[in-house]
Short mmCIF file of C-alpha atoms in Angstrom, two decimals:
data_model
loop_
_atom_site.label_atom_id
_atom_site.label_comp_id
_atom_site.label_asym_id
_atom_site.label_seq_id
_atom_site.Cartn_x
_atom_site.Cartn_y
_atom_site.Cartn_z
CA UNK G 290 -41.11 -204.76 -61.85
CA UNK G 291 -39.88 -202.59 -59.07
CA UNK G 292 -36.84 -200.37 -59.73
CA UNK G 293 -33.71 -201.46 -58.03
CA UNK G 294 -32.23 -199.49 -55.38
CA UNK G 295 -29.21 -197.41 -56.03
CA UNK G 296 -26.56 -197.48 -53.45
CA UNK G 297 -23.26 -195.67 -53.77
CA UNK G 298 -20.33 -197.12 -51.57
CA UNK G 299 -17.51 -194.59 -50.81
CA UNK G 300 -14.32 -196.38 -50.34
CA UNK G 301 -10.93 -197.49 -52.03
CA UNK G 302 -12.00 -200.92 -52.75
CA UNK G 303 -9.05 -203.37 -52.53
CA UNK G 304 -9.75 -207.05 -53.11
CA UNK G 305 -7.06 -208.07 -50.34
CA UNK G 306 -8.91 -206.37 -47.80
CA UNK G 307 -11.82 -208.71 -45.95
CA UNK G 308 -14.21 -205.81 -44.82
CA UNK G 309 -14.75 -204.81 -48.57
CA UNK G 310 -15.76 -207.82 -49.75
CA UNK G 311 -17.94 -208.26 -46.48
CA UNK G 312 -19.45 -204.96 -47.58
CA UNK G 313 -20.71 -206.34 -50.84
CA UNK G 314 -21.97 -209.46 -49.28
CA UNK G 315 -23.74 -207.91 -46.44
CA UNK G 316 -25.83 -205.67 -48.75
CA UNK G 317 -26.66 -208.83 -50.82
CA UNK G 318 -27.74 -210.68 -47.52
CA UNK G 319 -29.97 -207.77 -46.65
CA UNK G 320 -31.40 -207.58 -50.23
CA UNK G 321 -32.07 -211.01 -50.25
CA UNK G 322 -34.00 -210.86 -46.66
CA UNK G 323 -36.08 -207.83 -47.98
CA UNK G 324 -36.78 -209.20 -51.45
CA UNK G 325 -35.48 -206.11 -53.13
CA UNK G 326 -33.09 -205.63 -55.96
CA UNK G 327 -29.81 -203.55 -55.06
CA UNK G 328 -27.39 -202.10 -57.66
CA UNK G 329 -24.34 -200.79 -55.58
CA UNK G 330 -21.39 -198.70 -56.94
CA UNK G 331 -18.08 -198.29 -55.33
CA UNK G 332 -16.50 -194.72 -55.71
CA UNK G 333 -13.15 -194.10 -54.99
CA UNK G 334 -12.65 -191.35 -52.06
CA UNK G 335 -10.57 -189.00 -54.31
CA UNK G 336 -13.39 -189.51 -57.06
CA UNK G 337 -16.08 -189.11 -54.53
CA UNK G 338 -14.54 -185.91 -53.55
CA UNK G 339 -15.26 -184.30 -57.15
CA UNK G 340 -18.82 -185.01 -57.18
CA UNK G 341 -21.52 -182.33 -56.53
CA UNK G 342 -24.50 -182.43 -54.62
CA UNK G 343 -26.86 -183.50 -57.38
CA UNK G 344 -24.79 -186.47 -58.18
CA UNK G 345 -25.35 -187.84 -54.58
CA UNK G 346 -29.19 -187.00 -54.73
CA UNK G 347 -29.18 -189.55 -57.66
CA UNK G 348 -28.33 -192.29 -55.57
CA UNK G 349 -30.94 -193.76 -52.94
CA UNK G 350 -28.51 -194.09 -50.30
CA UNK G 351 -24.87 -193.71 -49.47
CA UNK G 352 -22.66 -196.09 -47.50
CA UNK G 353 -19.09 -195.01 -46.29
CA UNK G 354 -17.24 -198.16 -46.27
CA UNK G 355 -14.32 -199.24 -44.10
CA UNK G 356 -10.88 -198.14 -44.68
CA UNK G 357 -7.97 -198.03 -45.25
CA UNK G 358 -8.25 -194.96 -47.58
CA UNK G 359 -5.89 -193.97 -50.00
CA UNK G 360 -6.69 -190.31 -49.63
CA UNK G 361 -8.57 -189.94 -46.41
CA UNK G 362 -7.92 -186.08 -46.37
CA UNK G 363 -10.77 -186.06 -48.73
CA UNK G 364 -13.34 -187.65 -46.43
CA UNK G 365 -14.26 -184.43 -44.85
CA UNK G 366 -15.60 -182.71 -47.93
CA UNK G 367 -17.12 -185.78 -49.23
CA UNK G 368 -19.15 -186.35 -46.17
CA UNK G 369 -20.01 -182.63 -46.14
CA UNK G 370 -21.58 -182.96 -49.70
CA UNK G 371 -23.43 -186.15 -48.78
CA UNK G 372 -24.91 -184.57 -45.69
CA UNK G 373 -26.03 -181.66 -48.05
CA UNK G 374 -27.59 -184.15 -50.40
CA UNK G 375 -29.97 -185.37 -47.89
CA UNK G 376 -29.80 -189.01 -48.84
CA UNK G 377 -29.71 -191.84 -46.19
CA UNK G 378 -26.23 -192.53 -45.05
CA UNK G 379 -24.67 -195.54 -42.98
CA UNK G 380 -21.13 -194.78 -41.93
CA UNK G 381 -19.02 -197.81 -40.74
CA UNK G 382 -15.48 -197.99 -39.45
CA UNK G 383 -12.84 -195.59 -39.68
CA UNK G 384 -15.23 -192.70 -41.08
CA UNK G 385 -16.89 -192.62 -37.68
CA UNK G 386 -14.22 -190.22 -36.41
CA UNK G 387 -14.32 -188.10 -39.83
CA UNK G 388 -18.23 -187.88 -39.38
CA UNK G 389 -18.08 -186.52 -35.76
CA UNK G 390 -15.34 -183.99 -37.00
CA UNK G 391 -17.60 -182.88 -39.79
CA UNK G 392 -20.56 -182.46 -37.50
CA UNK G 393 -18.60 -180.70 -34.85
CA UNK G 394 -17.37 -178.19 -37.41
CA UNK G 395 -20.73 -177.89 -38.85
CA UNK G 396 -22.38 -176.93 -35.58
CA UNK G 397 -19.57 -174.82 -34.55
CA UNK G 398 -19.23 -176.88 -31.35
CA UNK G 399 -15.28 -176.57 -30.99
CA UNK G 400 -14.44 -172.84 -31.88
CA UNK G 401 -11.24 -173.11 -29.80
CA UNK G 402 -10.20 -175.89 -32.29
CA UNK G 403 -9.08 -178.16 -29.45
CA UNK G 404 -8.48 -181.99 -29.74
CA UNK G 405 -11.99 -183.64 -28.73
CA UNK G 406 -11.64 -187.14 -30.39
CA UNK G 407 -8.75 -189.35 -29.56
CA UNK G 408 -6.44 -191.20 -32.27
CA UNK G 409 -7.47 -194.71 -33.10
CA UNK G 410 -7.08 -196.95 -30.13
CA UNK G 411 -7.33 -200.12 -32.07
CA UNK G 412 -4.85 -201.78 -34.57
CA UNK G 413 -5.97 -201.10 -37.93
CA UNK G 414 -4.35 -204.11 -39.56
CA UNK G 415 -6.59 -206.60 -37.47
CA UNK G 416 -9.82 -207.02 -36.18
CA UNK G 417 -10.95 -206.83 -32.43
CA UNK G 418 -13.98 -208.05 -30.97
CA UNK G 419 -16.43 -205.18 -29.46
CA UNK G 420 -19.60 -205.49 -27.50
CA UNK G 421 -22.29 -203.30 -28.86
CA UNK G 422 -24.90 -202.67 -26.40
CA UNK G 423 -28.18 -200.87 -27.64
CA UNK G 424 -29.55 -198.09 -25.36
CA UNK G 425 -32.19 -196.57 -27.23
CA UNK G 426 -35.64 -198.24 -28.11
CA UNK G 427 -35.07 -198.05 -31.81
CA UNK G 428 -31.84 -199.89 -31.66
CA UNK G 429 -33.02 -202.21 -28.81
CA UNK G 430 -35.85 -203.32 -31.04
CA UNK G 431 -33.38 -203.56 -34.06
CA UNK G 432 -31.18 -205.88 -32.16
CA UNK G 433 -34.05 -207.84 -30.46
CA UNK G 434 -32.97 -206.38 -27.07
CA UNK G 435 -29.82 -208.33 -27.17
CA UNK G 436 -26.15 -207.22 -27.11
CA UNK G 437 -24.26 -208.07 -30.28
CA UNK G 438 -20.60 -209.12 -30.30
CA UNK G 439 -19.08 -207.27 -33.48
CA UNK G 440 -15.53 -206.70 -35.08
CA UNK G 441 -13.71 -203.65 -35.33
CA UNK G 442 -10.31 -202.21 -36.55
CA UNK G 443 -11.31 -198.70 -35.04
CA UNK G 444 -12.01 -197.35 -31.61
CA UNK G 445 -12.30 -193.65 -30.72
CA UNK G 446 -12.62 -191.91 -27.51
CA UNK G 447 -14.74 -188.71 -27.55
CA UNK G 448 -13.88 -186.32 -24.95
CA UNK G 449 -16.66 -185.90 -22.01
CA UNK G 450 -17.29 -182.17 -22.62
CA UNK G 451 -17.96 -182.25 -26.25
CA UNK G 452 -19.87 -185.50 -25.98
CA UNK G 453 -22.19 -183.79 -23.60
CA UNK G 454 -22.83 -180.87 -26.05
CA UNK G 455 -23.32 -183.53 -28.94
CA UNK G 456 -25.90 -185.52 -26.91
CA UNK G 457 -27.66 -182.42 -26.17
CA UNK G 458 -27.84 -180.74 -29.55
CA UNK G 459 -26.72 -183.08 -32.49
CA UNK G 460 -26.76 -186.68 -32.18
CA UNK G 461 -28.48 -189.52 -30.58
CA UNK G 462 -26.19 -192.29 -28.76
CA UNK G 463 -27.99 -195.27 -30.11
CA UNK G 464 -25.51 -198.06 -28.50
CA UNK G 465 -22.40 -198.13 -26.63
CA UNK G 466 -19.63 -200.56 -26.30
CA UNK G 467 -18.06 -202.34 -23.11
CA UNK G 468 -16.07 -199.20 -22.59
CA UNK G 469 -19.32 -197.13 -22.27
CA UNK G 470 -18.32 -195.29 -25.43
CA UNK G 471 -20.58 -194.47 -28.16
CA UNK G 472 -20.51 -197.31 -30.64
CA UNK G 473 -23.45 -196.50 -32.90
CA UNK G 474 -24.81 -192.90 -33.13
CA UNK G 475 -27.27 -190.89 -35.34
CA UNK G 476 -27.92 -187.49 -36.36
CA UNK G 477 -31.02 -185.88 -34.67
CA UNK G 478 -31.90 -183.70 -37.54
CA UNK G 479 -31.96 -186.71 -40.12
CA UNK G 480 -34.31 -189.63 -40.78
CA UNK G 481 -31.34 -191.98 -41.62
CA UNK G 482 -27.98 -190.82 -40.89
CA UNK G 483 -26.36 -193.51 -38.85
CA UNK G 484 -22.50 -193.99 -37.91
CA UNK G 485 -21.13 -197.20 -36.63
CA UNK G 486 -17.62 -197.41 -34.95
CA UNK G 487 -17.67 -201.27 -35.53
CA UNK G 488 -18.08 -203.27 -38.85
CA UNK G 489 -21.48 -204.66 -39.02
CA UNK G 490 -20.95 -205.92 -42.65
CA UNK G 491 -18.05 -208.33 -41.19
CA UNK G 492 -20.68 -210.17 -39.06
CA UNK G 493 -23.39 -210.53 -41.49
CA UNK G 494 -24.16 -213.77 -43.11
CA UNK G 495 -26.72 -215.00 -45.57
CA UNK G 496 -28.58 -216.92 -42.87
CA UNK G 497 -28.41 -214.08 -40.51
CA UNK G 498 -28.24 -210.58 -42.50
CA UNK G 499 -26.57 -207.76 -40.13
CA UNK G 500 -29.88 -205.81 -38.64
CA UNK G 501 -28.03 -202.50 -39.11
CA UNK G 502 -27.43 -203.00 -42.94
CA UNK G 503 -30.86 -204.22 -43.21
CA UNK G 504 -32.54 -201.39 -41.62
CA UNK G 505 -30.43 -199.23 -44.03
CA UNK G 506 -31.91 -200.75 -46.98
CA UNK G 507 -35.45 -201.31 -45.40
CA UNK G 508 -35.64 -197.42 -44.71
CA UNK G 509 -34.59 -196.90 -48.25
CA UNK G 510 -37.16 -199.26 -49.76
CA UNK G 511 -39.84 -197.85 -47.41
CA UNK G 512 -39.01 -194.31 -48.05
CA UNK G 513 -39.23 -194.56 -51.82
CA UNK G 514 -42.94 -195.77 -51.48
CA UNK G 515 -44.06 -193.20 -48.71
CA UNK G 516 -43.06 -190.28 -46.54
CA UNK G 517 -42.78 -190.18 -42.89
CA UNK G 518 -40.93 -193.51 -42.09
CA UNK G 519 -39.07 -193.20 -38.96
CA UNK G 520 -35.41 -193.90 -38.38
CA UNK G 521 -34.48 -197.42 -38.49
CA UNK G 522 -37.32 -198.51 -40.36
#
């Protein structure tokens, strides 16, 4: 019998928040599609901040859940530690901005400490529709060469000067939204380190598991069996 995949979900689980339930269900949808067993564990943000690199290395992958976060201040340290642990990571929702801030600081791309990312342009207390347009071949293939209508409660604008440097040196913009802003990004230096500003888990169903969640689990499944699997499975 194959060993179950072990996934850490970083977030302050709240049973009244739909996106948190959707996160659990989306993992189960994708696991059923891929015929794998997945054990997932929610870790509250303030608890995650106290974990060392070796603790995260004990997981097959880490998913940063949507907010709201009780202790968003700790997200920077959490993401830095997870990146150091070199485990596959999928970031969704409000953590998108924190991820960019961490990456910008890691690569010293903003030495003058200017504001380079807008505040949230969406209302956090309800979902908005957003069109996700894949632009890389990998995401086009994953999304079957179609745009996807997603739901989100976060929308950030990255200032053009920093976005140009990010695209040249650090990230790949996998998909954009109807405002021509990056919506799905990945870290160039990592095999699976993907951040989605929208909430793919909310649109996942048992009949149609979300392809991004499925790609996350599929990468983990395949990388545990062989080396050299490319990003997005």
